Short mmCIF file of C-alpha atoms in Angstrom, two decimals:
data_model
loop_
_atom_site.label_atom_id
_atom_site.label_comp_id
_atom_site.label_asym_id
_atom_site.label_seq_id
_atom_site.Cartn_x
_atom_site.Cartn_y
_atom_site.Cartn_z
CA MET W 1 60.31 10.08 14.86
CA ALA W 2 58.24 10.11 11.66
CA THR W 3 58.01 6.32 11.75
CA THR W 4 56.93 6.38 15.39
CA ALA W 5 54.26 8.99 14.63
CA ALA W 6 53.02 6.98 11.66
CA ASN W 7 52.81 3.85 13.80
CA GLY W 8 50.92 5.78 16.44
CA THR W 9 48.45 7.03 13.87
CA ALA W 10 47.95 3.53 12.48
CA LEU W 11 47.30 2.13 15.96
CA SER W 12 44.88 4.94 16.71
CA ASN W 13 42.98 4.16 13.52
CA VAL W 14 42.74 0.48 14.46
CA VAL W 15 41.49 1.34 17.93
CA ASP W 16 38.97 3.85 16.62
CA GLU W 17 37.50 1.25 14.23
CA LEU W 18 36.83 -1.10 17.14
CA LYS W 19 35.06 1.36 19.42
CA LEU W 20 31.37 0.84 20.14
CA ASP W 21 28.94 2.70 22.35
CA LEU W 22 25.71 0.74 22.82
CA LEU W 23 24.03 3.28 25.06
CA THR W 24 21.76 5.82 23.45
CA VAL W 25 21.00 9.23 24.85
CA ASN W 26 17.53 8.02 25.85
CA HIS W 27 18.23 4.38 26.74
CA VAL W 28 16.72 4.85 30.22
CA GLU W 29 13.44 5.93 28.65
CA GLU W 30 13.66 3.08 26.14
CA ASN W 31 14.08 0.55 28.94
CA ALA W 32 11.12 2.02 30.80
CA LYS W 33 9.07 1.70 27.62
CA LYS W 34 10.21 -1.90 27.22
CA ARG W 35 9.20 -2.78 30.77
CA LYS W 36 5.77 -1.29 30.10
CA GLU W 37 5.50 -3.43 26.96
CA ILE W 38 6.53 -6.55 28.87
CA ALA W 39 3.74 -5.91 31.38
CA ARG W 40 1.32 -6.33 28.46
CA THR W 41 3.03 -9.28 26.73
CA PHE W 42 1.37 -12.70 26.95
CA ILE W 43 3.54 -14.72 24.53
CA SER W 44 5.92 -16.18 27.13
CA ASP W 45 7.42 -15.73 30.58
CA THR W 46 10.89 -15.57 29.00
CA VAL W 47 10.20 -11.89 28.38
CA THR W 48 10.63 -10.98 32.05
CA VAL W 49 13.52 -8.59 32.66
CA PRO W 50 15.75 -7.56 35.57
CA THR W 51 14.61 -4.68 37.73
CA GLU W 52 16.85 -1.84 38.85
CA GLU W 53 16.93 -3.46 42.30
CA MET W 54 18.15 -6.75 40.81
CA TYR W 55 20.89 -4.93 38.91
CA ALA W 56 21.98 -3.08 42.06
CA TYR W 57 22.28 -6.38 43.92
CA ALA W 58 24.01 -8.21 41.06
CA VAL W 59 26.87 -5.75 40.57
CA GLN W 60 28.05 -6.51 44.10
CA ALA W 61 28.77 -10.17 43.23
CA THR W 62 32.24 -11.68 43.10
CA LEU W 63 34.43 -11.41 40.01
CA GLY W 64 35.78 -14.93 39.75
CA ASP W 65 36.20 -17.04 36.61
CA ASP W 66 33.59 -19.82 36.79
CA VAL W 67 35.60 -22.24 34.63
CA TYR W 68 38.03 -22.17 37.56
CA HIS W 69 36.03 -20.87 40.53
CA ASP W 70 33.64 -18.05 41.27
CA PRO W 71 32.40 -17.75 44.87
CA SER W 72 28.99 -16.27 44.04
CA THR W 73 28.26 -18.94 41.43
CA ALA W 74 29.50 -21.67 43.75
CA ALA W 75 27.16 -20.35 46.48
CA LEU W 76 24.20 -20.47 44.07
CA GLU W 77 25.08 -24.02 43.03
CA ALA W 78 25.33 -25.12 46.66
CA HIS W 79 21.96 -23.54 47.42
CA ILE W 80 20.26 -25.24 44.47
CA ALA W 81 21.76 -28.58 45.50
CA LYS W 82 20.37 -28.04 49.00
CA ILE W 83 16.84 -27.03 48.03
CA THR W 84 16.52 -29.82 45.44
CA GLY W 85 17.91 -32.40 47.87
CA LYS W 86 20.84 -33.31 45.62
CA GLU W 87 24.56 -33.56 46.30
CA ALA W 88 25.72 -30.93 43.82
CA ALA W 89 24.58 -28.51 41.13
CA LEU W 90 25.98 -26.79 38.05
CA PHE W 91 25.15 -23.33 36.68
CA VAL W 92 24.51 -23.37 32.92
CA PRO W 93 23.45 -20.77 30.34
CA SER W 94 19.95 -22.09 29.60
CA GLY W 95 17.32 -24.73 30.26
CA THR W 96 18.11 -26.39 26.94
CA ALA W 97 21.78 -26.61 27.89
CA SER W 98 20.82 -28.07 31.27
CA ASN W 99 18.58 -30.76 29.76
CA GLN W 100 21.01 -31.68 27.01
CA ILE W 101 24.00 -31.87 29.36
CA ALA W 102 21.94 -34.03 31.72
CA ILE W 103 20.95 -36.43 28.94
CA ARG W 104 24.51 -36.70 27.65
CA THR W 105 25.82 -37.34 31.16
CA HIS W 106 23.26 -40.04 31.93
CA LEU W 107 23.74 -41.93 28.67
CA THR W 108 26.99 -43.86 28.67
CA GLN W 109 27.03 -46.72 26.17
CA PRO W 110 24.70 -46.94 23.15
CA PRO W 111 22.28 -48.13 22.00
CA TYR W 112 19.83 -46.26 24.18
CA SER W 113 16.56 -44.37 24.06
CA VAL W 114 14.97 -41.56 26.06
CA LEU W 115 11.23 -41.66 26.77
CA VAL W 116 9.45 -38.28 26.95
CA ASP W 117 6.02 -36.70 26.68
CA LYS W 118 5.56 -35.83 23.02
CA ARG W 119 4.79 -32.22 24.04
CA ALA W 120 7.96 -31.92 26.12
CA HIS W 121 10.51 -29.16 25.61
CA ILE W 122 13.19 -31.80 25.12
CA ASN W 123 11.23 -33.27 22.22
CA GLN W 124 9.85 -30.16 20.54
CA TYR W 125 12.00 -27.16 21.34
CA GLU W 126 15.63 -28.20 21.69
CA ALA W 127 16.53 -28.40 18.00
CA GLY W 128 16.90 -32.17 17.97
CA GLY W 129 19.66 -31.88 20.54
CA THR W 130 19.18 -35.36 22.01
CA ALA W 131 19.98 -36.96 18.67
CA PHE W 132 22.79 -34.54 17.87
CA HIS W 133 24.60 -34.42 21.22
CA SER W 134 23.90 -37.91 22.54
CA GLY W 135 23.06 -40.00 19.48
CA ALA W 136 19.98 -41.17 21.35
CA HIS W 137 16.60 -42.26 20.06
CA LEU W 138 13.68 -40.30 21.49
CA ILE W 139 10.42 -42.10 22.27
CA PRO W 140 7.75 -39.35 22.34
CA VAL W 141 4.56 -40.53 24.04
CA ALA W 142 1.14 -38.89 23.95
CA PRO W 143 -0.45 -39.02 27.42
CA SER W 144 -3.63 -41.08 27.27
CA ASN W 145 -5.39 -38.67 29.66
CA ARG W 146 -4.23 -35.64 27.62
CA HIS W 147 -2.76 -34.07 30.77
CA HIS W 148 0.28 -36.00 32.00
CA LEU W 149 2.08 -39.26 31.37
CA THR W 150 0.99 -42.15 33.55
CA LEU W 151 2.88 -45.24 34.59
CA GLU W 152 0.76 -47.23 32.15
CA ASP W 153 1.71 -44.88 29.28
CA ILE W 154 5.37 -45.42 30.06
CA GLN W 155 5.11 -49.17 30.55
CA GLU W 156 3.40 -49.44 27.18
CA ASN W 157 6.15 -47.53 25.35
CA ALA W 158 9.40 -48.16 27.20
CA VAL W 159 11.80 -50.56 25.50
CA VAL W 160 12.91 -53.11 28.08
CA SER W 161 13.61 -56.14 25.87
CA SER W 162 16.95 -57.39 24.60
CA ASP W 163 15.70 -57.35 21.02
CA ILE W 164 18.65 -56.13 18.96
CA HIS W 165 16.31 -54.23 16.65
CA CYS W 166 15.41 -51.79 19.44
CA ALA W 167 17.16 -49.16 21.55
CA PRO W 168 16.63 -49.92 25.27
CA THR W 169 15.07 -47.14 27.34
CA THR W 170 17.74 -46.06 29.80
CA LEU W 171 16.38 -42.60 30.61
CA ILE W 172 12.87 -41.27 31.29
CA ALA W 173 12.49 -37.49 31.23
CA LEU W 174 9.45 -35.80 32.77
CA GLU W 175 8.51 -32.11 32.71
CA ASN W 176 6.83 -30.24 35.56
CA THR W 177 5.08 -28.02 34.81
CA LEU W 178 4.36 -28.93 31.19
CA ASN W 179 2.40 -26.25 29.36
CA GLY W 180 1.58 -24.84 32.77
CA SER W 181 -0.01 -28.09 34.00
CA ILE W 182 1.11 -29.69 37.24
CA PHE W 183 2.33 -33.28 37.09
CA PRO W 184 0.74 -35.15 40.04
CA GLN W 185 3.43 -36.15 42.50
CA SER W 186 1.70 -39.46 43.21
CA GLU W 187 2.09 -40.45 39.56
CA ILE W 188 5.73 -39.34 39.52
CA LEU W 189 6.40 -41.65 42.46
CA ARG W 190 4.85 -44.58 40.58
CA ILE W 191 6.97 -43.83 37.53
CA ALA W 192 10.11 -43.49 39.66
CA ASP W 193 9.59 -46.94 41.13
CA TYR W 194 9.16 -48.38 37.65
CA ALA W 195 12.27 -46.59 36.36
CA LYS W 196 14.32 -48.23 39.10
CA SER W 197 12.84 -51.62 38.28
CA ILE W 198 14.08 -51.40 34.68
CA ASN W 199 17.40 -49.78 35.67
CA ALA W 200 16.52 -46.49 33.95
CA LYS W 201 17.41 -43.03 35.21
CA LEU W 202 14.75 -40.37 35.80
CA HIS W 203 15.36 -36.73 34.81
CA LEU W 204 13.15 -33.74 35.61
CA ASP W 205 12.88 -30.75 33.34
CA GLY W 206 11.76 -28.52 36.18
CA ALA W 207 12.18 -25.19 34.44
CA ARG W 208 8.98 -24.03 36.13
CA ILE W 209 9.09 -26.25 39.23
CA TRP W 210 8.82 -23.05 41.30
CA HIS W 211 5.21 -22.71 40.14
CA VAL W 212 4.43 -26.23 41.33
CA ALA W 213 5.98 -25.58 44.74
CA VAL W 214 4.01 -22.36 45.23
CA GLU W 215 0.68 -23.66 43.91
CA THR W 216 0.76 -26.98 45.80
CA GLU W 217 2.60 -25.60 48.86
CA THR W 218 5.11 -28.42 48.53
CA SER W 219 8.85 -28.05 49.08
CA VAL W 220 11.06 -28.16 46.00
CA LYS W 221 13.08 -30.87 47.74
CA GLU W 222 10.04 -33.15 47.98
CA LEU W 223 9.09 -32.50 44.37
CA CYS W 224 12.62 -33.34 43.19
CA GLU W 225 13.29 -36.31 45.48
CA PRO W 226 12.19 -39.06 43.02
CA PHE W 227 14.56 -37.84 40.28
CA ASP W 228 18.17 -38.73 39.57
CA SER W 229 18.75 -35.28 38.05
CA VAL W 230 16.84 -32.01 37.99
CA SER W 231 16.97 -28.90 35.81
CA VAL W 232 15.61 -25.60 37.14
CA CYS W 233 15.43 -22.21 35.39
CA PHE W 234 15.85 -18.64 36.62
CA SER W 235 15.26 -16.66 33.42
CA LYS W 236 11.59 -17.32 32.73
CA GLY W 237 8.92 -16.30 35.22
CA LEU W 238 11.47 -15.43 37.91
CA GLY W 239 12.86 -12.49 35.98
CA ALA W 240 16.61 -13.22 36.05
CA PRO W 241 18.44 -12.37 32.81
CA VAL W 242 20.23 -15.67 32.13
CA GLY W 243 20.68 -19.13 33.51
CA SER W 244 19.57 -22.50 34.78
CA CYS W 245 21.00 -25.06 37.16
CA LEU W 246 21.41 -28.81 36.82
CA ALA W 247 21.39 -30.77 40.08
CA GLY W 248 22.23 -34.40 40.86
CA PRO W 249 24.79 -36.70 42.48
CA LYS W 250 28.30 -35.32 42.95
CA ALA W 251 29.93 -37.64 40.42
CA PHE W 252 27.18 -36.90 37.91
CA ILE W 253 27.70 -33.13 38.23
CA GLN W 254 31.48 -33.51 37.93
CA LYS W 255 30.98 -35.26 34.59
CA ALA W 256 28.29 -32.76 33.58
CA ARG W 257 30.76 -29.92 34.16
CA TRP W 258 33.04 -31.59 31.64
CA PHE W 259 30.23 -31.81 29.09
CA ARG W 260 29.29 -28.18 29.77
CA LYS W 261 32.79 -27.23 28.68
CA LEU W 262 32.65 -29.59 25.68
CA PHE W 263 29.36 -28.04 24.54
CA GLY W 264 30.87 -24.55 24.79
CA GLY W 265 28.93 -23.63 27.91
CA GLY W 266 31.81 -22.80 30.23
CA MET W 267 31.53 -19.15 31.27
CA ARG W 268 33.81 -16.69 33.00
CA GLN W 269 32.52 -13.90 35.27
CA THR W 270 29.13 -15.43 36.10
CA GLY W 271 28.87 -13.89 39.54
CA ILE W 272 26.56 -11.17 38.20
CA LEU W 273 24.25 -13.82 36.73
CA ALA W 274 24.32 -15.96 39.87
CA ALA W 275 23.48 -12.95 42.01
CA SER W 276 20.55 -12.13 39.72
CA ALA W 277 19.26 -15.68 40.17
CA ALA W 278 19.65 -15.38 43.95
CA TYR W 279 17.73 -12.10 43.93
CA ALA W 280 14.99 -13.70 41.82
CA LEU W 281 14.61 -16.63 44.21
CA THR W 282 14.41 -14.30 47.19
CA HIS W 283 12.30 -11.42 45.89
CA ASN W 284 10.50 -12.58 42.74
CA LEU W 285 9.44 -16.14 43.51
CA PRO W 286 6.94 -15.02 46.19
CA GLN W 287 5.07 -13.15 43.44
CA LEU W 288 4.05 -16.40 41.72
CA SER W 289 0.90 -16.66 43.83
CA ARG W 290 -0.28 -13.40 42.28
CA VAL W 291 0.64 -14.77 38.84
CA HIS W 292 -1.56 -17.82 39.38
CA THR W 293 -4.43 -15.66 40.58
CA LEU W 294 -4.16 -13.50 37.45
CA ALA W 295 -4.08 -16.59 35.23
CA LYS W 296 -7.23 -17.91 36.87
CA ARG W 297 -8.82 -14.49 36.36
CA LEU W 298 -8.02 -14.79 32.66
CA GLN W 299 -9.61 -18.22 32.50
CA SER W 300 -12.79 -17.25 34.33
CA GLY W 301 -13.15 -14.12 32.22
CA LEU W 302 -12.81 -16.08 28.98
CA GLU W 303 -15.31 -18.66 30.20
CA ASP W 304 -17.79 -15.91 31.04
CA ILE W 305 -17.50 -14.66 27.45
CA GLY W 306 -18.09 -18.18 26.10
CA VAL W 307 -14.56 -18.98 24.97
CA LYS W 308 -13.49 -22.62 25.09
CA ILE W 309 -10.62 -23.42 27.47
CA LEU W 310 -8.27 -26.05 26.04
CA SER W 311 -5.97 -26.23 29.08
CA GLU W 312 -6.89 -24.70 32.42
CA ALA W 313 -4.90 -22.18 34.42
CA GLU W 314 -3.25 -24.55 36.90
CA THR W 315 -0.30 -22.18 37.21
CA CYS W 316 0.79 -19.46 34.75
CA MET W 317 -0.55 -20.62 31.38
CA ILE W 318 -3.90 -20.94 29.65
CA PHE W 319 -4.67 -22.42 26.25
CA TYR W 320 -7.92 -21.23 24.71
CA ASP W 321 -10.03 -21.48 21.57
CA PRO W 322 -12.00 -18.33 20.62
CA SER W 323 -13.78 -19.99 17.70
CA THR W 324 -16.66 -20.74 20.05
CA VAL W 325 -17.53 -17.03 19.88
CA GLY W 326 -16.70 -16.70 16.18
CA VAL W 327 -13.34 -15.00 16.73
CA THR W 328 -9.85 -15.89 15.47
CA TYR W 329 -6.50 -15.53 17.19
CA GLU W 330 -5.41 -13.10 14.46
CA GLU W 331 -8.37 -10.82 15.14
CA ILE W 332 -7.61 -10.78 18.86
CA ALA W 333 -3.92 -10.08 18.28
CA ASP W 334 -4.62 -7.30 15.78
CA ARG W 335 -7.26 -5.64 17.97
CA GLY W 336 -5.03 -5.92 21.04
CA TYR W 337 -2.04 -4.42 19.23
CA ALA W 338 -4.18 -1.52 18.01
CA LEU W 339 -4.89 -0.33 21.57
CA ASN W 340 -3.31 2.90 22.78
CA GLU W 341 -1.19 0.67 24.99
CA PRO W 342 -0.72 -2.42 22.77
CA LEU W 343 -1.11 -6.00 23.92
CA ILE W 344 1.47 -8.47 22.59
CA LEU W 345 -0.26 -11.78 21.83
CA GLY W 346 0.49 -15.03 20.09
CA GLY W 347 -1.91 -17.86 19.33
CA SER W 348 -3.71 -20.22 21.66
CA ARG W 349 -1.29 -19.82 24.57
CA LEU W 350 -1.54 -17.07 27.15
CA VAL W 351 1.33 -16.81 29.64
CA VAL W 352 1.15 -14.68 32.78
CA HIS W 353 4.37 -13.72 34.56
CA ILE W 354 5.52 -11.63 37.51
CA GLN W 355 5.60 -8.47 35.40
CA THR W 356 2.14 -8.91 33.86
CA SER W 357 -0.15 -6.07 34.90
CA GLU W 358 -3.74 -6.48 36.05
CA ALA W 359 -4.71 -3.80 33.54
CA ALA W 360 -3.31 -5.94 30.72
CA VAL W 361 -5.49 -8.87 31.80
CA GLU W 362 -8.61 -6.71 31.89
CA ASP W 363 -7.79 -5.09 28.56
CA PHE W 364 -7.32 -8.49 26.94
CA LEU W 365 -10.69 -9.68 28.22
CA SER W 366 -12.31 -6.46 27.00
CA VAL W 367 -10.89 -7.05 23.51
CA VAL W 368 -12.23 -10.60 23.37
CA ARG W 369 -15.58 -9.53 24.82
CA GLN W 370 -15.97 -6.76 22.26
CA LEU W 371 -15.04 -9.00 19.33
CA ALA W 372 -17.41 -11.72 20.55
CA GLN W 373 -20.26 -9.22 20.74
CA GLU W 374 -19.49 -7.96 17.24
CA LYS W 375 -19.60 -11.51 15.88
CA LYS W 376 -22.85 -12.19 17.70
CA ASP W 377 -24.39 -9.03 16.30
CA ALA W 378 -23.27 -10.13 12.83
CA GLY W 379 -25.18 -13.40 13.19
CA PHE W 380 -22.64 -16.01 14.29
CA VAL W 381 -23.87 -18.88 16.47
CA TYR W 382 -21.74 -21.66 17.87
CA GLN W 383 -23.26 -25.13 18.00
CA LEU W 384 -22.25 -28.64 19.02
CA ASP W 385 -23.26 -31.32 16.55
CA GLU W 386 -23.63 -34.77 18.06
CA GLN W 387 -21.98 -37.43 15.94
CA THR W 388 -23.08 -41.04 15.55
CA ASN W 389 -20.25 -42.19 17.79
CA GLY W 390 -21.36 -39.98 20.62
CA ALA W 391 -18.58 -37.45 20.13
CA PHE W 392 -19.16 -33.77 19.52
CA LYS W 393 -17.81 -31.64 16.72
CA ASP W 394 -17.31 -27.88 16.85
CA VAL W 395 -18.97 -26.14 13.90
CA TYR W 396 -19.95 -22.67 12.81
CA VAL W 397 -23.47 -21.72 11.77
CA ARG W 398 -23.79 -18.41 9.99
CA ARG W 399 -27.13 -16.64 10.32
CA ALA W 400 -28.32 -13.71 8.27
CA PRO W 401 -27.28 -10.44 9.94
CA LYS W 402 -29.93 -8.66 11.94
CA VAL W 403 -31.68 -5.88 10.10
CA ALA W 404 -31.61 -2.59 11.93
CA LYS W 405 -35.01 -1.26 12.82
#
């Protein structure tokens, strides 16, 4: 009996060491505070969070194992395949996973290269995954019009020769939106025709394709039709907690499922996540029109103050340069954070999302307006100096401060 009691005590000690309670006594209040903070955060649309209504819907999802079969996840995949006009789809943990699995599935026998916009997520923000996972050479191209790649940009940079010193371009990856800018569908169609002519596949990083559909009033199916594979995201501006989907031909998705497992992306009870994505598509996507309106309000307000717009608010993002009014990003961020209800800001990029409040937009503009006035009162003037080549250079001219009378 003593041995049994000792064993019981030992087991109890082991169990006690493993216990963890993540919930605090005031976690409800903490979450409410976080949602309020998110409403005033402009650094990204990845900060969006599930609502109580989304949670209530999600917990009713099926409890299958997605490596084998989960009905709710399968229903989401079938829906994404339908709305993108593809044969099948695959639920994955993230947009990076979706892009990297797509690239690995498309590329079969090296040598090969992937042509992308130099600003693309695949090139800049996926930790060199294309080289690591697929052993592929990336060809990053700067768009000549500084907005989107054109057919001519791609023709100039794609490798189509049999020169053994080069890696042939077998995949072209486009992003829509890219930095919030809409890729013209007419240009995509031209590029798609060219891709077929050189026997290259065409992949779409459509993490924010929902914004394009809403802003241009074009069906997602039409936007995705030219592509061999498409990645879409639920966890950015749509407010779902986790997940993306990769869509394409049935055989392609079957092989992609294999690579998802190989990359460690096979998941178990994903029904809750799939249901959150379904809720986001149904209830949150319609809010993107308001998002675009708010973004345009940000742009017009900054222009009224005299701030230079680097990239216009075509959808949910604006890039701006406050040096035209003598202000730095750091000053704006510090002043915004010092408000009674702080603003969370980064550098040149402002991102509006479905949980951004109108008050946050107005408070941000008030901060910039106040700083600009302070700089003006201190004697700063912004000028454009014409150069010999006809270009213009942004410069500061510091005047002596005004003397109070």
